[in-house]
CSV table of C-alpha atoms in Angstrom, one decimal:
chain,number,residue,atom,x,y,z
K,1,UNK,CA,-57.8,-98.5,186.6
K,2,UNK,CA,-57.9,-94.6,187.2
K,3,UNK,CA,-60.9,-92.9,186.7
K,4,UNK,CA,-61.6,-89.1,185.3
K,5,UNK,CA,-65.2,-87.7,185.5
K,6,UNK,CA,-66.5,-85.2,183.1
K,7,UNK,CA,-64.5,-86.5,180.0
K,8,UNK,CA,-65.5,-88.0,177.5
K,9,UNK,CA,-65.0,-88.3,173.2
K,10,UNK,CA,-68.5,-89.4,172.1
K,11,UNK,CA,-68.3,-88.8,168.4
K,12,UNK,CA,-68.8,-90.7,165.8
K,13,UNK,CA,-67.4,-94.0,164.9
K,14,UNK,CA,-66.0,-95.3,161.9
K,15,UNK,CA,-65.3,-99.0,162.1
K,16,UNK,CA,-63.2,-99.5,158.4
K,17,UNK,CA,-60.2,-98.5,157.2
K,18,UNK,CA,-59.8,-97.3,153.5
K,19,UNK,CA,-56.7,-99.5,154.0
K,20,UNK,CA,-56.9,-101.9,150.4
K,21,UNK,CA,-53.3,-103.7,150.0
K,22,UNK,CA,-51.9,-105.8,152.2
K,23,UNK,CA,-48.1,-105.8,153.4
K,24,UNK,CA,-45.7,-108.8,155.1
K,25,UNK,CA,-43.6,-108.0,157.6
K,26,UNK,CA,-40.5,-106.5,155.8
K,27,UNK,CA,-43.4,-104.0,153.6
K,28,UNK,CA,-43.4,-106.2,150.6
K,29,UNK,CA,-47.2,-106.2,148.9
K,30,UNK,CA,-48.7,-109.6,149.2
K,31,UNK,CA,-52.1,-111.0,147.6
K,32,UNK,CA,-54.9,-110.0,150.4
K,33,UNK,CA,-56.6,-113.4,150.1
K,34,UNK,CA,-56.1,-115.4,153.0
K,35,UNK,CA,-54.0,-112.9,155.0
K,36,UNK,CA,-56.4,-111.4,157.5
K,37,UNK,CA,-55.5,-107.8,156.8
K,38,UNK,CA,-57.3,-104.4,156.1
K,39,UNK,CA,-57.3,-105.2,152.7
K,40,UNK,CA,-58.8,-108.6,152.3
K,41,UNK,CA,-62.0,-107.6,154.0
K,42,UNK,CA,-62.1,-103.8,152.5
K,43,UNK,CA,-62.2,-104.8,149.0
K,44,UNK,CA,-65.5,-106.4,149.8
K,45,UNK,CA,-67.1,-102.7,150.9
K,46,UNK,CA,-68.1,-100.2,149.0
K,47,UNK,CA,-66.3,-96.8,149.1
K,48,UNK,CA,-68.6,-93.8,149.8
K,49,UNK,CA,-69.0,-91.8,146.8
K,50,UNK,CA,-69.5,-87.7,147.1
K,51,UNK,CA,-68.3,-88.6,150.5
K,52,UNK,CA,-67.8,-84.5,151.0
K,53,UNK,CA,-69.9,-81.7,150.3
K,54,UNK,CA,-68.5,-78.1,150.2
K,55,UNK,CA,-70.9,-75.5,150.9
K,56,UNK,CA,-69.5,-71.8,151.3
K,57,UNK,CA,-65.7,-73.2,152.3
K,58,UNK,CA,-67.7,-75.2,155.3
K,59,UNK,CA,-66.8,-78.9,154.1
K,60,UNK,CA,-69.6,-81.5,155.4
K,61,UNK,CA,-69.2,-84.9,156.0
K,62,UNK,CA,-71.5,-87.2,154.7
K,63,UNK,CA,-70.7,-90.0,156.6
K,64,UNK,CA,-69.9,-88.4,160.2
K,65,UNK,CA,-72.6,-85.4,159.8
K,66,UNK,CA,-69.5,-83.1,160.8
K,67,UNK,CA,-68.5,-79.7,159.1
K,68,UNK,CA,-65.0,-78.6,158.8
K,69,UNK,CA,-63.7,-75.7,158.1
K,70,UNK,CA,-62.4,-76.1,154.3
K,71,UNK,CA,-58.9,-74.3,155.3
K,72,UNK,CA,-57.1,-76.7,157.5
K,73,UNK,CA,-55.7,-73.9,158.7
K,74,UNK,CA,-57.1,-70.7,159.2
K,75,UNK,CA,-55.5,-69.8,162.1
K,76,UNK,CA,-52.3,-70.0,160.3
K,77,UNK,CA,-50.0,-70.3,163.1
K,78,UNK,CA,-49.5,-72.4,165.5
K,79,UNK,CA,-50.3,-72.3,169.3
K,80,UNK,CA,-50.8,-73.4,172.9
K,81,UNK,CA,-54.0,-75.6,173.8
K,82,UNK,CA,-55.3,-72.8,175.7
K,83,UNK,CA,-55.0,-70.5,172.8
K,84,UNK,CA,-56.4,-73.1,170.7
K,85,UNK,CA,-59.6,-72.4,172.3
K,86,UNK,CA,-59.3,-68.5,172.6
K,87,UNK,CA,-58.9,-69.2,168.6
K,88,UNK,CA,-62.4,-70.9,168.1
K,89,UNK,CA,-64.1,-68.8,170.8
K,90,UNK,CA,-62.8,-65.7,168.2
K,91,UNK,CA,-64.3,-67.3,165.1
K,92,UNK,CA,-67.7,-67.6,166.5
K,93,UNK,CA,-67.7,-64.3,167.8
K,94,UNK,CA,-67.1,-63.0,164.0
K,95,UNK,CA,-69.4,-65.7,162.4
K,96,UNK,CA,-66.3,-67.1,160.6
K,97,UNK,CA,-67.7,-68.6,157.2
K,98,UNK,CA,-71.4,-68.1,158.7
K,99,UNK,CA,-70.8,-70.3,161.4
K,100,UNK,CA,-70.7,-69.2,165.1
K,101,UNK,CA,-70.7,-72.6,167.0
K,102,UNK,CA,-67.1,-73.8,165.8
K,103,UNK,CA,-65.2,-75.9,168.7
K,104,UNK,CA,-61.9,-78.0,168.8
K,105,UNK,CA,-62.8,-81.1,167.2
K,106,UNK,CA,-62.3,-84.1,170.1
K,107,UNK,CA,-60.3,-86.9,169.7
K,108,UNK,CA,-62.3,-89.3,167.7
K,109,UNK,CA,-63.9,-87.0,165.5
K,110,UNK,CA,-60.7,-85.4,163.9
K,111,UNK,CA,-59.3,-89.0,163.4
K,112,UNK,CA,-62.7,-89.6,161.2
K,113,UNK,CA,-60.9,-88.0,158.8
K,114,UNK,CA,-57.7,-90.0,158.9
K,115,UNK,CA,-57.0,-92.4,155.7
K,116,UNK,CA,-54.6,-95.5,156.6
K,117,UNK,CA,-53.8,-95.5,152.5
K,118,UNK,CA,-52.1,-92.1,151.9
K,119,UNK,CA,-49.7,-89.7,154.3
K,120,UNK,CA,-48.6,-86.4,153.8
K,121,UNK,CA,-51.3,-85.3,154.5
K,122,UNK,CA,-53.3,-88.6,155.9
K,123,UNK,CA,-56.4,-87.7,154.1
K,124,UNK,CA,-58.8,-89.6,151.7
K,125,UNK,CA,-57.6,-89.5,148.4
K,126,UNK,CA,-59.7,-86.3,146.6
K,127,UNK,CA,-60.4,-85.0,150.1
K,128,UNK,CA,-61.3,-81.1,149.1
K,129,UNK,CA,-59.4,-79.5,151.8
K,130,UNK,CA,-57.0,-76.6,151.6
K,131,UNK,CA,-53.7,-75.8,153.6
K,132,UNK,CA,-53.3,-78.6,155.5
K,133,UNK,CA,-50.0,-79.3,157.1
K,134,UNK,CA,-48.8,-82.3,157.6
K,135,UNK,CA,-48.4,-82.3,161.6
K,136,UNK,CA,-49.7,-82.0,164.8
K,137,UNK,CA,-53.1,-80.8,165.2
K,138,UNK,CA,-54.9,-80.1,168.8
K,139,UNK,CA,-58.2,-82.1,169.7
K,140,UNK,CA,-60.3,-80.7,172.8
K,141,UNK,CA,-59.5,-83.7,175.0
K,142,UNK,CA,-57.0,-83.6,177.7
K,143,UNK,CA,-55.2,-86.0,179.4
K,144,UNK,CA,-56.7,-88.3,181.9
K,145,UNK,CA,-53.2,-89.4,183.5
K,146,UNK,CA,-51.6,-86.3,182.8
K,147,UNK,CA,-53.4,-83.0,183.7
K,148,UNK,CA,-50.8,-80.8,182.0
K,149,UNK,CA,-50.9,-83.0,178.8
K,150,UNK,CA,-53.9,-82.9,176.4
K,151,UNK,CA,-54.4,-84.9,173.2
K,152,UNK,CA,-53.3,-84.2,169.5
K,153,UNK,CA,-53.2,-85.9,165.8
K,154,UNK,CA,-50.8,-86.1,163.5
K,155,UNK,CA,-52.1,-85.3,159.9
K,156,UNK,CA,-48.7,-86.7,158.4
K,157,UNK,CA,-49.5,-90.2,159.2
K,158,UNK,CA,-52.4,-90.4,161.7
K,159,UNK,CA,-50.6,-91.0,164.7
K,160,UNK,CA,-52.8,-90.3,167.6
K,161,UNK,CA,-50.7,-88.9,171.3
K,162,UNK,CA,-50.6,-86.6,173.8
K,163,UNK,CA,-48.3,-83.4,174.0
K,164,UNK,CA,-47.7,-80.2,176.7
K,165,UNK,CA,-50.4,-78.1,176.7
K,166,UNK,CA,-48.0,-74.9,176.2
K,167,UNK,CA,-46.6,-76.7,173.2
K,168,UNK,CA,-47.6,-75.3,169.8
K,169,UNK,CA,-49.9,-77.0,167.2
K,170,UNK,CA,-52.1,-76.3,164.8
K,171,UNK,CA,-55.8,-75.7,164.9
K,172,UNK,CA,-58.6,-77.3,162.6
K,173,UNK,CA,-62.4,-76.1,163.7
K,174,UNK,CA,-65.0,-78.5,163.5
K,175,UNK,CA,-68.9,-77.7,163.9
K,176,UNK,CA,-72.4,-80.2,163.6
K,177,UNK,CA,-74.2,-82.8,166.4
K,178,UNK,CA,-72.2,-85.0,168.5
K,179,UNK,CA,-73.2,-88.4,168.8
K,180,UNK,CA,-74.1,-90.3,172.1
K,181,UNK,CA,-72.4,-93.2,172.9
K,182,UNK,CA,-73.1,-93.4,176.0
K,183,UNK,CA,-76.7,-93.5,175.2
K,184,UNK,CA,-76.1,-97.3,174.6
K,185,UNK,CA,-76.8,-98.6,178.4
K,186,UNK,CA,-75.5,-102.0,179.0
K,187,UNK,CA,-72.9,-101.6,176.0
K,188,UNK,CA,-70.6,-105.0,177.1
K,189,UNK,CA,-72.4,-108.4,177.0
K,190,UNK,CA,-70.4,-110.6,178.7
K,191,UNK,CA,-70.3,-114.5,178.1
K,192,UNK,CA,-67.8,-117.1,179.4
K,193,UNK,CA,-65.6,-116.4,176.4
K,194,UNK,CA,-66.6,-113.3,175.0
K,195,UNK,CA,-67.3,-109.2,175.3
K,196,UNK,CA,-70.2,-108.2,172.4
K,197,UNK,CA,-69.8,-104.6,171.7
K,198,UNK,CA,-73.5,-103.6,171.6
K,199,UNK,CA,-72.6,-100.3,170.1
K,200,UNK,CA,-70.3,-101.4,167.3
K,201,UNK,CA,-71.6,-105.1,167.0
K,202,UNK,CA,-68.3,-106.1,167.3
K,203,UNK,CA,-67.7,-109.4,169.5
K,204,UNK,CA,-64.4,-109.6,171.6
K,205,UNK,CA,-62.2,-113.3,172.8
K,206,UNK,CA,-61.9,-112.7,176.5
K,207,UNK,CA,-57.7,-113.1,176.8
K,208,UNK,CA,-56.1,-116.3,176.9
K,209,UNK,CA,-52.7,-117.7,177.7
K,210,UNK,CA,-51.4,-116.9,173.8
K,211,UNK,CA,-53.3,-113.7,173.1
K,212,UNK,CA,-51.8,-112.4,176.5
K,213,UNK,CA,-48.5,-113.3,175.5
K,214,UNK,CA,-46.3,-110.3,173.0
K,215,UNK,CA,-45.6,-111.9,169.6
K,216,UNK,CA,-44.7,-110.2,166.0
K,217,UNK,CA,-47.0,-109.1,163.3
K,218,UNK,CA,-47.0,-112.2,161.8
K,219,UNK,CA,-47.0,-114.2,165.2
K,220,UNK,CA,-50.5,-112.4,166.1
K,221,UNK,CA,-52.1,-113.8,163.0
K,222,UNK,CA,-50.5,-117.3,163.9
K,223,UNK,CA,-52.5,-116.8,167.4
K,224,UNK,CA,-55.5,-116.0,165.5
K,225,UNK,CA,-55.2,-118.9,163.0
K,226,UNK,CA,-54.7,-121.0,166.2
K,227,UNK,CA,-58.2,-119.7,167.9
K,228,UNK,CA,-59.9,-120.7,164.8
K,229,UNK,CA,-58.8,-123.9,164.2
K,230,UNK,CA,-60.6,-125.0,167.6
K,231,UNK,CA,-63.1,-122.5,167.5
K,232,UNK,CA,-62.4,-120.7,170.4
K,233,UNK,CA,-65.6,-119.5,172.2
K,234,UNK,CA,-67.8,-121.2,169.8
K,235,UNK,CA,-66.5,-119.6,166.5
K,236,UNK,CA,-64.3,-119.7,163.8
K,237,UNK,CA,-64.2,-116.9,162.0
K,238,UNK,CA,-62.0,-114.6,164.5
K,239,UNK,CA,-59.7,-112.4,163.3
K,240,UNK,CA,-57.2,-110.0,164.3
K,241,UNK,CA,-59.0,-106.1,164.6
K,242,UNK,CA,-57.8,-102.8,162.1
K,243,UNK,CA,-56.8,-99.9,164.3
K,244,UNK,CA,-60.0,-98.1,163.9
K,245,UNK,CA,-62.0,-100.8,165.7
K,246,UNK,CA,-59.1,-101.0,168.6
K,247,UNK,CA,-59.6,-97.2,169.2
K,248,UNK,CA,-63.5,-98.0,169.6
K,249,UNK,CA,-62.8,-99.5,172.6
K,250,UNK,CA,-60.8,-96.3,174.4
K,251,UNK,CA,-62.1,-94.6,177.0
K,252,UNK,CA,-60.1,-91.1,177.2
K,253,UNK,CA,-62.2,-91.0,180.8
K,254,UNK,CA,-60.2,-93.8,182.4
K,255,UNK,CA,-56.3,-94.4,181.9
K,256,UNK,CA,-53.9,-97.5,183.3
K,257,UNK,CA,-55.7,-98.9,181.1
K,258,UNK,CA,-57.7,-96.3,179.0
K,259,UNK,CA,-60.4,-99.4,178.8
K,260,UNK,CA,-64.1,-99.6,179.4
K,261,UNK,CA,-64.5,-101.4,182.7
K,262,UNK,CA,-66.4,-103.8,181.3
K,263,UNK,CA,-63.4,-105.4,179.1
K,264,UNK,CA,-61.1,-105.4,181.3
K,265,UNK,CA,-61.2,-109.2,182.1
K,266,UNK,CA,-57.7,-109.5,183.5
K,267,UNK,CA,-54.0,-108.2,183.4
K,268,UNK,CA,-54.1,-105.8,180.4
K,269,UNK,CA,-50.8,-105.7,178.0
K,270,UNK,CA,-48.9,-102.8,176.7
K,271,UNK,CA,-50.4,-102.9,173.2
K,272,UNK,CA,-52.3,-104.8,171.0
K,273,UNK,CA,-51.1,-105.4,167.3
K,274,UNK,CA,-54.2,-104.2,164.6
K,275,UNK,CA,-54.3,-105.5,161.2
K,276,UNK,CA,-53.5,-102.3,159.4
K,277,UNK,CA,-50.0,-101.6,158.2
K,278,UNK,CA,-48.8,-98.2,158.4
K,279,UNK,CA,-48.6,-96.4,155.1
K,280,UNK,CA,-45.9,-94.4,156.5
K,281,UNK,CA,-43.5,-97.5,156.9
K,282,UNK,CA,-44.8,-100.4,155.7
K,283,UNK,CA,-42.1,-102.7,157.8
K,284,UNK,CA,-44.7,-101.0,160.6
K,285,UNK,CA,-47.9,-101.6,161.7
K,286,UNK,CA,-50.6,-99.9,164.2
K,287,UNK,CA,-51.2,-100.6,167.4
K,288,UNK,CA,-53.3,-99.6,170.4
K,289,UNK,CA,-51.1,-98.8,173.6
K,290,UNK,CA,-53.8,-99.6,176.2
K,291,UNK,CA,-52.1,-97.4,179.5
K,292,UNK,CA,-53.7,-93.8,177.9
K,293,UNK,CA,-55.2,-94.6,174.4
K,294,UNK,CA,-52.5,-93.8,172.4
K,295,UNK,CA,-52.8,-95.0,169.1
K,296,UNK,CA,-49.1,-95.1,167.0
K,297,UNK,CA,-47.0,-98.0,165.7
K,298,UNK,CA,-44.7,-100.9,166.0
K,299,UNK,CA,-42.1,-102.7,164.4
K,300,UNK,CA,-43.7,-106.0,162.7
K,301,UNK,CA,-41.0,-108.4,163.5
K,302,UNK,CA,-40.4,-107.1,167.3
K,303,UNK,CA,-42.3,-109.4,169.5
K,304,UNK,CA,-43.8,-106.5,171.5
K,305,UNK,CA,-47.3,-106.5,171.5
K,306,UNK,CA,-50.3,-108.7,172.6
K,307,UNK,CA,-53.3,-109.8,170.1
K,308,UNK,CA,-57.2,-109.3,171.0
K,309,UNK,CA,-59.6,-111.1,168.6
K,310,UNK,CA,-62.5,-109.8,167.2
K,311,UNK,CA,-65.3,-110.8,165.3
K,312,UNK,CA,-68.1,-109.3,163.5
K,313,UNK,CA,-72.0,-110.6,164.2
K,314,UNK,CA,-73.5,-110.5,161.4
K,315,UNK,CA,-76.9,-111.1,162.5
K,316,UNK,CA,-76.1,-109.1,165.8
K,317,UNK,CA,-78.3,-105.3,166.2
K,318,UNK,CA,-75.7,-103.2,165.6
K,319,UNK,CA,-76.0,-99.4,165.9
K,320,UNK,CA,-73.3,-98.8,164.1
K,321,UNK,CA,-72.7,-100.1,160.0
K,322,UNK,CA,-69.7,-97.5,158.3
């Protein structure tokens, strides 16, 4: 594993999807009972209500704590990373919409925003937001692996990559508190069969033969189905992760893999299948490619990806509930 100091993307995490119907393999909508998806275990949560307050064209966040600027796109054009920052360091300079400590939203924070239910652009449904195009935005974060590369977000369909950072894109300012991450010491409990998450309270199967092997869609939730009919590590209830709590576990500071030390418990696969179709292409589903921390999608009855179980403690202290 290669290591980058001074980078990190410790923003808030959302650990749901809004994702509420569930897909087979060819994009055909099947009950959600019983299948393992986003959808079985979202209708059981509540959706946020008044989830964004708009106060002077600043849009706030309720759930992340974040403002946004209510134009999606106030720089208009696009441009280069480096004038991406230029951009923001312009805004605050004229107190653009009576803020003056705008910066290029990182990583984790823009995908907050991200809905795995509608595309074009991938926003919650009755988001309030104005101009927002449906492509590449920039995110403060650079490449780890690639010094001439730097992060970006696709607001068609949430795809998550890296581009040049002479390429043009479009700019979305972001202002409020970061969170700490990193002020979780110990985060990775390791037993003989698991990793608990002490940030997310998520609980992870330390790889075996069939999870390190590629399968389809439907072959990861045979693997799953498999762990809990023994009760692997002590448990039944093992499932297979949506995207959003597969990107809890990057770290943009390390690449080959883009992992937390602490999980990596042996050889680490390509990409790891999530639960969460893609409302793009429903014949596609997400998936985490481990080498950078890309987050994009794969064909459901290609037998290209690996599975990682997770579980949820209920009774464990988590930090994080959303």
């Amino acid at each position: 594993m290669q290591k980058t100091n001074n980078l990190s993307d410790s923003s808030p995490l959302l650990l749901n999807t809004d994702q509420s119907i569930c897909y087979n393999e060819t994009g055909v909508e099947i009950p959600c009972d019983g299948s393992g998806q986003d959808g079985e275990f979202n209708s059981k949560l509540n959706a946020p209500e008044n989830r964004f307050l708009i106060r002077k064209d600043v849009v706030w966040d309720r759930l992340t704590g974040l403002g946004w600027s209510r134009d999606a796109a106030p720089a208009i054009f696009p441009m280069s990373w480096t004038e991406a920052f230029d951009h923001v360091s312009e805004l605050n300079e004229s107190s653009y919409l009576g803020v003056d400590c705008w910066r290029l939203p990182s990583r984790r924070e823009i995908y907050s925003l991200i809905s795995h239910r509608h595309i074009n652009p991938a926003l919650p449904g009755g988001h309030p937001f104005l101009n927002v195009f449906s492509g590449y935005y920039w995110t403060e974060i650079p490449s780890s692996r690639l010094k001439n590369q730097a992060w970006y977000i696709h607001l068609g369909g949430g795809r998550i990559y890296r581009g040049m950072k002479e390429g043009s894109y479009m700019v979305w300012p972001v202002t409020g508190p970061r969170a700490d991450e990193m002020a979780v010491s110990d985060r990775f409990v390791s037993t003989q069969n698991t990793l608990q998450d002490r940030l997310t309270g998520r609980i992870w199967m330390k790889s075996e033969d069939k999870m390190a092997r590629p399968a389809t869609w439907r072959g990861a939730f045979d693997v799953i189905d498999e762990l809990n009919s023994r009760r692997a590590g002590g448990y039944g209830d093992w499932r297979l992760p949506n995207i959003r709590e597969l990107d809890s576990l990057v770290n943009l500071s390390s690449h080959s893999p883009a992992l937390p030390e602490a999980m990596i418990q042996g050889p680490v696969a390509e990409g790891y299948w999530s639960a969460t179709t893609s409302a793009f292409e429903k014949q596609y589903a997400w998936v985490l490619y481990a080498r950078d921390g890309g987050v994009g999608v794969g064909f459901k009855t290609l037998p290209d990806f690996c599975v990682w179980a997770v579980r949820r403690e209920k009774m464990f202290n988590q930090m994080v509930t959303r």
